[in-house]
Amino acid sequence: MERRPVDVGLAGRQHEAYVAALRAAGWNVREVAPADRCPDAVFVEDTMVVAGGTAVLGRSGAGRRRAEIGGAERAVLDLGLEVSRIKAPGTLDGGDVLQVGDTVYVGRGSRTNEEGVCQLAHLLGGRRVVPVPVNGALHLKSALTALPDGSLIGRPENVDTSVLPFLRVAPEPSGAHVVVLGPEHVLMAASAPRTAELLAADGWRVTVVDIGEFEALDGCVTCLSVLVPATG
């Protein structure tokens, strides 16, 4: 992606609107402590994978991002989650992990390697883990995500579709990025109006937020949060 200067003030306002959308959908929001020396820490999704009562802390293939883990670990411990870790030589970013029911798709690319996939599979126990080669996208969830019914939507040119079930093609690149807020409710970026219109026509409730300043840094709506469903 072509780089451009980021308007930090506008980014702050966009982040506030993103958080407000989560709260309006009924989610309690807890912020991870700021990491001023880690500007990518706003993309908190990459630090962990939450499954049930466990948070698996990642180990990014981008070494500069590994310092982000400390704040993320404190946040999940405050939630009462058990903590496991991806260990060297494994690498794994949370943005490469898409959980759909009992199946976990894990992208293999520049940030997550085969050893990281194997360690995650072991830590997740009996769940079905499907490695998905990724090309031309930073993470798996840069290329595809899932709707509330478990169906996949994305950009087939960026993933090995032979290991996937049916993949609905998103009209815009950012249309591949969907956050499931509820059983019939999704969050999407304002940069994907055609995809949002199609999903709304299919009966999904679609909330749209502008995150243009984060998209300028290869971010998307999934990157800015980790949703932790109540376990009872």
CSV table of C-alpha atoms in Angstrom, one decimal:
chain,number,residue,atom,x,y,z
A,1,MET,CA,0.0,0.0,0.0
A,2,GLU,CA,1.2,3.5,-0.8
A,3,ARG,CA,2.1,5.3,2.4
A,4,ARG,CA,0.9,8.7,3.3
A,5,PRO,CA,1.2,10.8,6.5
A,6,VAL,CA,-1.4,9.9,9.2
A,7,ASP,CA,-3.5,12.6,10.8
A,8,VAL,CA,-3.1,11.6,14.4
A,9,GLY,CA,-5.9,13.8,15.6
A,10,LEU,CA,-8.3,12.3,13.1
A,11,ALA,CA,-7.1,8.9,13.9
A,12,GLY,CA,-8.0,9.5,17.6
A,13,ARG,CA,-11.5,10.6,16.7
A,14,GLN,CA,-11.9,7.6,14.4
A,15,HIS,CA,-10.8,5.3,17.2
A,16,GLU,CA,-13.3,6.9,19.6
A,17,ALA,CA,-16.1,6.2,17.1
A,18,TYR,CA,-14.9,2.6,16.7
A,19,VAL,CA,-15.0,2.1,20.4
A,20,ALA,CA,-18.4,3.7,20.6
A,21,ALA,CA,-19.7,1.3,18.0
A,22,LEU,CA,-18.6,-1.7,20.1
A,23,ARG,CA,-20.2,-0.2,23.2
A,24,ALA,CA,-23.5,0.5,21.3
A,25,ALA,CA,-23.6,-3.2,20.3
A,26,GLY,CA,-23.4,-4.2,23.9
A,27,TRP,CA,-19.7,-5.0,24.4
A,28,ASN,CA,-17.9,-3.8,27.5
A,29,VAL,CA,-14.6,-2.2,26.3
A,30,ARG,CA,-11.4,-2.4,28.2
A,31,GLU,CA,-8.3,-0.6,26.9
A,32,VAL,CA,-4.8,-2.1,26.8
A,33,ALA,CA,-2.3,0.3,28.4
A,34,PRO,CA,-0.7,2.6,25.9
A,35,ALA,CA,2.7,1.6,24.5
A,36,ASP,CA,4.2,4.8,23.3
A,37,ARG,CA,7.3,3.1,21.9
A,38,CYS,CA,5.2,0.7,19.9
A,39,PRO,CA,3.1,2.6,17.4
A,40,ASP,CA,1.6,-0.5,15.9
A,41,ALA,CA,0.2,-1.5,19.4
A,42,VAL,CA,-3.1,0.0,18.4
A,43,PHE,CA,-3.6,-3.1,16.3
A,44,VAL,CA,-4.1,-5.1,19.4
A,45,GLU,CA,-5.6,-8.1,17.7
A,46,ASP,CA,-2.2,-9.3,16.6
A,47,THR,CA,-1.0,-9.8,20.2
A,48,MET,CA,-3.2,-12.7,21.1
A,49,VAL,CA,-5.8,-15.4,20.2
A,50,VAL,CA,-8.6,-15.8,22.7
A,51,ALA,CA,-10.4,-19.2,22.8
A,52,GLY,CA,-12.7,-20.0,25.7
A,53,GLY,CA,-11.0,-19.0,28.9
A,54,THR,CA,-7.5,-19.0,27.4
A,55,ALA,CA,-5.5,-16.2,25.8
A,56,VAL,CA,-2.6,-17.4,23.6
A,57,LEU,CA,-0.1,-14.6,23.4
A,58,GLY,CA,1.5,-14.4,20.0
A,59,ARG,CA,5.1,-14.0,18.9
A,60,SER,CA,5.1,-11.8,15.8
A,61,GLY,CA,7.2,-12.5,12.7
A,62,ALA,CA,7.9,-8.7,12.9
A,63,GLY,CA,10.4,-8.5,15.7
A,64,ARG,CA,9.7,-4.8,16.4
A,65,ARG,CA,6.2,-5.7,17.5
A,66,ARG,CA,7.1,-8.2,20.2
A,67,ALA,CA,7.4,-5.5,22.8
A,68,GLU,CA,3.6,-5.0,22.6
A,69,ILE,CA,2.9,-8.3,24.4
A,70,GLY,CA,3.5,-6.9,27.9
A,71,GLY,CA,0.4,-4.6,27.9
A,72,ALA,CA,-1.7,-7.2,26.2
A,73,GLU,CA,-0.8,-9.9,28.9
A,74,ARG,CA,-1.7,-7.5,31.7
A,75,ALA,CA,-5.1,-6.9,30.1
A,76,VAL,CA,-6.0,-10.5,29.7
A,77,LEU,CA,-4.9,-11.4,33.2
A,78,ASP,CA,-7.1,-8.6,34.5
A,79,LEU,CA,-10.0,-10.4,32.7
A,80,GLY,CA,-9.2,-13.6,34.5
A,81,LEU,CA,-8.0,-15.5,31.4
A,82,GLU,CA,-5.4,-18.2,31.5
A,83,VAL,CA,-2.3,-17.4,29.5
A,84,SER,CA,-0.3,-19.5,27.1
A,85,ARG,CA,2.4,-18.4,24.7
A,86,ILE,CA,3.8,-19.1,21.3
A,87,LYS,CA,7.5,-19.8,21.8
A,88,ALA,CA,10.6,-19.5,19.5
A,89,PRO,CA,11.1,-20.5,16.8
A,90,GLY,CA,7.4,-20.2,16.3
A,91,THR,CA,5.9,-16.9,15.1
A,92,LEU,CA,2.2,-16.0,15.1
A,93,ASP,CA,0.1,-12.9,14.8
A,94,GLY,CA,-3.5,-12.9,16.0
A,95,GLY,CA,-4.5,-11.3,12.7
A,96,ASP,CA,-3.7,-14.6,11.0
A,97,VAL,CA,-6.2,-16.5,13.1
A,98,LEU,CA,-9.9,-16.8,12.1
A,99,GLN,CA,-12.1,-18.9,14.4
A,100,VAL,CA,-15.3,-20.2,12.7
A,101,GLY,CA,-17.2,-22.6,15.0
A,102,ASP,CA,-14.9,-25.5,15.8
A,103,THR,CA,-12.6,-24.7,12.9
A,104,VAL,CA,-9.6,-22.4,13.2
A,105,TYR,CA,-8.1,-21.1,10.0
A,106,VAL,CA,-4.5,-19.9,10.4
A,107,GLY,CA,-2.7,-17.9,7.8
A,108,ARG,CA,0.9,-18.8,6.9
A,109,GLY,CA,2.8,-15.9,5.6
A,110,SER,CA,5.3,-13.2,6.6
A,111,ARG,CA,4.1,-13.0,10.3
A,112,THR,CA,3.1,-16.6,11.1
A,113,ASN,CA,5.2,-19.6,10.4
A,114,GLU,CA,4.5,-23.4,10.3
A,115,GLU,CA,5.9,-23.8,13.8
A,116,GLY,CA,3.6,-21.2,15.2
A,117,VAL,CA,0.6,-22.9,13.5
A,118,CYS,CA,1.6,-26.2,15.1
A,119,GLN,CA,2.0,-24.7,18.6
A,120,LEU,CA,-1.4,-23.0,18.3
A,121,ALA,CA,-3.0,-26.2,17.3
A,122,HIS,CA,-1.5,-28.0,20.3
A,123,LEU,CA,-2.7,-25.2,22.7
A,124,LEU,CA,-6.2,-25.2,21.3
A,125,GLY,CA,-6.6,-28.9,22.0
A,126,GLY,CA,-9.1,-30.8,19.9
A,127,ARG,CA,-10.2,-28.0,17.6
A,128,ARG,CA,-9.7,-28.4,13.8
A,129,VAL,CA,-6.8,-26.2,12.7
A,130,VAL,CA,-6.5,-25.5,8.9
A,131,PRO,CA,-3.3,-23.7,7.7
A,132,VAL,CA,-4.1,-21.3,4.9
A,133,PRO,CA,-1.2,-20.0,2.7
A,134,VAL,CA,-1.5,-16.2,2.3
A,135,ASN,CA,0.1,-14.1,-0.4
A,136,GLY,CA,-0.3,-10.4,-1.2
A,137,ALA,CA,-1.9,-9.6,2.2
A,138,LEU,CA,-0.3,-8.8,5.5
A,139,HIS,CA,-2.5,-11.3,7.5
A,140,LEU,CA,-5.2,-13.9,6.8
A,141,LYS,CA,-7.8,-11.5,8.1
A,142,SER,CA,-6.6,-8.9,5.7
A,143,ALA,CA,-7.9,-11.3,3.0
A,144,LEU,CA,-10.9,-13.0,4.5
A,145,THR,CA,-13.2,-13.0,7.6
A,146,ALA,CA,-16.5,-14.7,8.5
A,147,LEU,CA,-20.1,-13.6,8.8
A,148,PRO,CA,-22.2,-14.5,11.8
A,149,ASP,CA,-23.5,-17.7,10.1
A,150,GLY,CA,-19.9,-18.9,9.6
A,151,SER,CA,-19.8,-18.3,5.9
A,152,LEU,CA,-16.6,-16.7,4.6
A,153,ILE,CA,-16.2,-13.5,2.7
A,154,GLY,CA,-12.9,-12.2,1.2
A,155,ARG,CA,-10.5,-11.8,-1.7
A,156,PRO,CA,-9.7,-15.2,-3.2
A,157,GLU,CA,-6.6,-13.9,-5.0
A,158,ASN,CA,-4.8,-13.5,-1.6
A,159,VAL,CA,-5.4,-17.0,-0.2
A,160,ASP,CA,-5.2,-20.7,-1.2
A,161,THR,CA,-8.9,-21.3,-1.7
A,162,SER,CA,-8.3,-25.1,-2.1
A,163,VAL,CA,-8.3,-25.5,1.7
A,164,LEU,CA,-11.4,-23.4,2.2
A,165,PRO,CA,-15.1,-24.0,1.8
A,166,PHE,CA,-17.1,-21.6,-0.4
A,167,LEU,CA,-15.7,-18.1,-0.3
A,168,ARG,CA,-18.0,-15.1,-1.1
A,169,VAL,CA,-16.0,-12.5,-3.1
A,170,ALA,CA,-16.1,-9.0,-1.5
A,171,PRO,CA,-16.5,-6.2,-4.1
A,172,GLU,CA,-13.9,-4.1,-2.4
A,173,PRO,CA,-10.6,-5.1,-0.6
A,174,SER,CA,-11.9,-3.8,2.7
A,175,GLY,CA,-15.1,-5.6,2.2
A,176,ALA,CA,-13.2,-8.7,3.3
A,177,HIS,CA,-13.0,-7.3,6.8
A,178,VAL,CA,-16.0,-8.0,9.0
A,179,VAL,CA,-16.2,-7.9,12.8
A,180,VAL,CA,-19.1,-10.0,14.2
A,181,LEU,CA,-20.8,-7.9,16.8
A,182,GLY,CA,-23.8,-10.2,17.4
A,183,PRO,CA,-25.9,-13.1,15.8
A,184,GLU,CA,-27.1,-10.8,13.0
A,185,HIS,CA,-24.8,-7.8,13.4
A,186,VAL,CA,-21.5,-6.9,11.7
A,187,LEU,CA,-19.1,-4.0,11.8
A,188,MET,CA,-17.4,-2.8,8.6
A,189,ALA,CA,-15.3,0.0,7.3
A,190,ALA,CA,-16.8,2.9,5.4
A,191,SER,CA,-14.4,2.2,2.6
A,192,ALA,CA,-16.5,-0.9,1.6
A,193,PRO,CA,-19.9,0.7,0.7
A,194,ARG,CA,-20.8,-1.9,-2.0
A,195,THR,CA,-20.1,-4.8,0.3
A,196,ALA,CA,-22.0,-3.2,3.2
A,197,GLU,CA,-25.0,-2.7,0.8
A,198,LEU,CA,-24.9,-6.3,-0.3
A,199,LEU,CA,-24.8,-7.7,3.2
A,200,ALA,CA,-27.6,-5.4,4.3
A,201,ALA,CA,-29.7,-6.6,1.4
A,202,ASP,CA,-29.0,-10.2,2.7
A,203,GLY,CA,-30.6,-9.2,6.0
A,204,TRP,CA,-27.5,-8.5,8.1
A,205,ARG,CA,-27.5,-5.5,10.4
A,206,VAL,CA,-24.4,-3.5,9.3
A,207,THR,CA,-22.7,-0.8,11.3
A,208,VAL,CA,-20.2,1.3,9.4
A,209,VAL,CA,-17.2,3.2,10.8
A,210,ASP,CA,-14.6,5.3,9.1
A,211,ILE,CA,-11.1,4.1,10.0
A,212,GLY,CA,-9.2,5.6,7.0
A,213,GLU,CA,-6.2,6.7,9.1
A,214,PHE,CA,-5.7,3.1,10.2
A,215,GLU,CA,-6.2,1.7,6.8
A,216,ALA,CA,-3.3,4.0,5.7
A,217,LEU,CA,-1.2,1.7,7.9
A,218,ASP,CA,-2.5,-1.5,6.5
A,219,GLY,CA,-5.0,-1.8,9.4
A,220,CYS,CA,-8.7,-2.9,9.2
A,221,VAL,CA,-11.7,-3.1,11.5
A,222,THR,CA,-10.6,-6.5,12.9
A,223,CYS,CA,-7.2,-5.2,13.9
A,224,LEU,CA,-8.3,-2.7,16.5
A,225,SER,CA,-9.9,-5.0,19.0
A,226,VAL,CA,-10.1,-8.6,20.4
A,227,LEU,CA,-13.6,-9.6,21.2
A,228,VAL,CA,-13.8,-11.9,24.3
A,229,PRO,CA,-17.3,-13.5,24.5
A,230,ALA,CA,-18.6,-14.2,28.0
A,231,THR,CA,-17.9,-17.8,29.1
A,232,GLY,CA,-20.6,-17.8,31.8
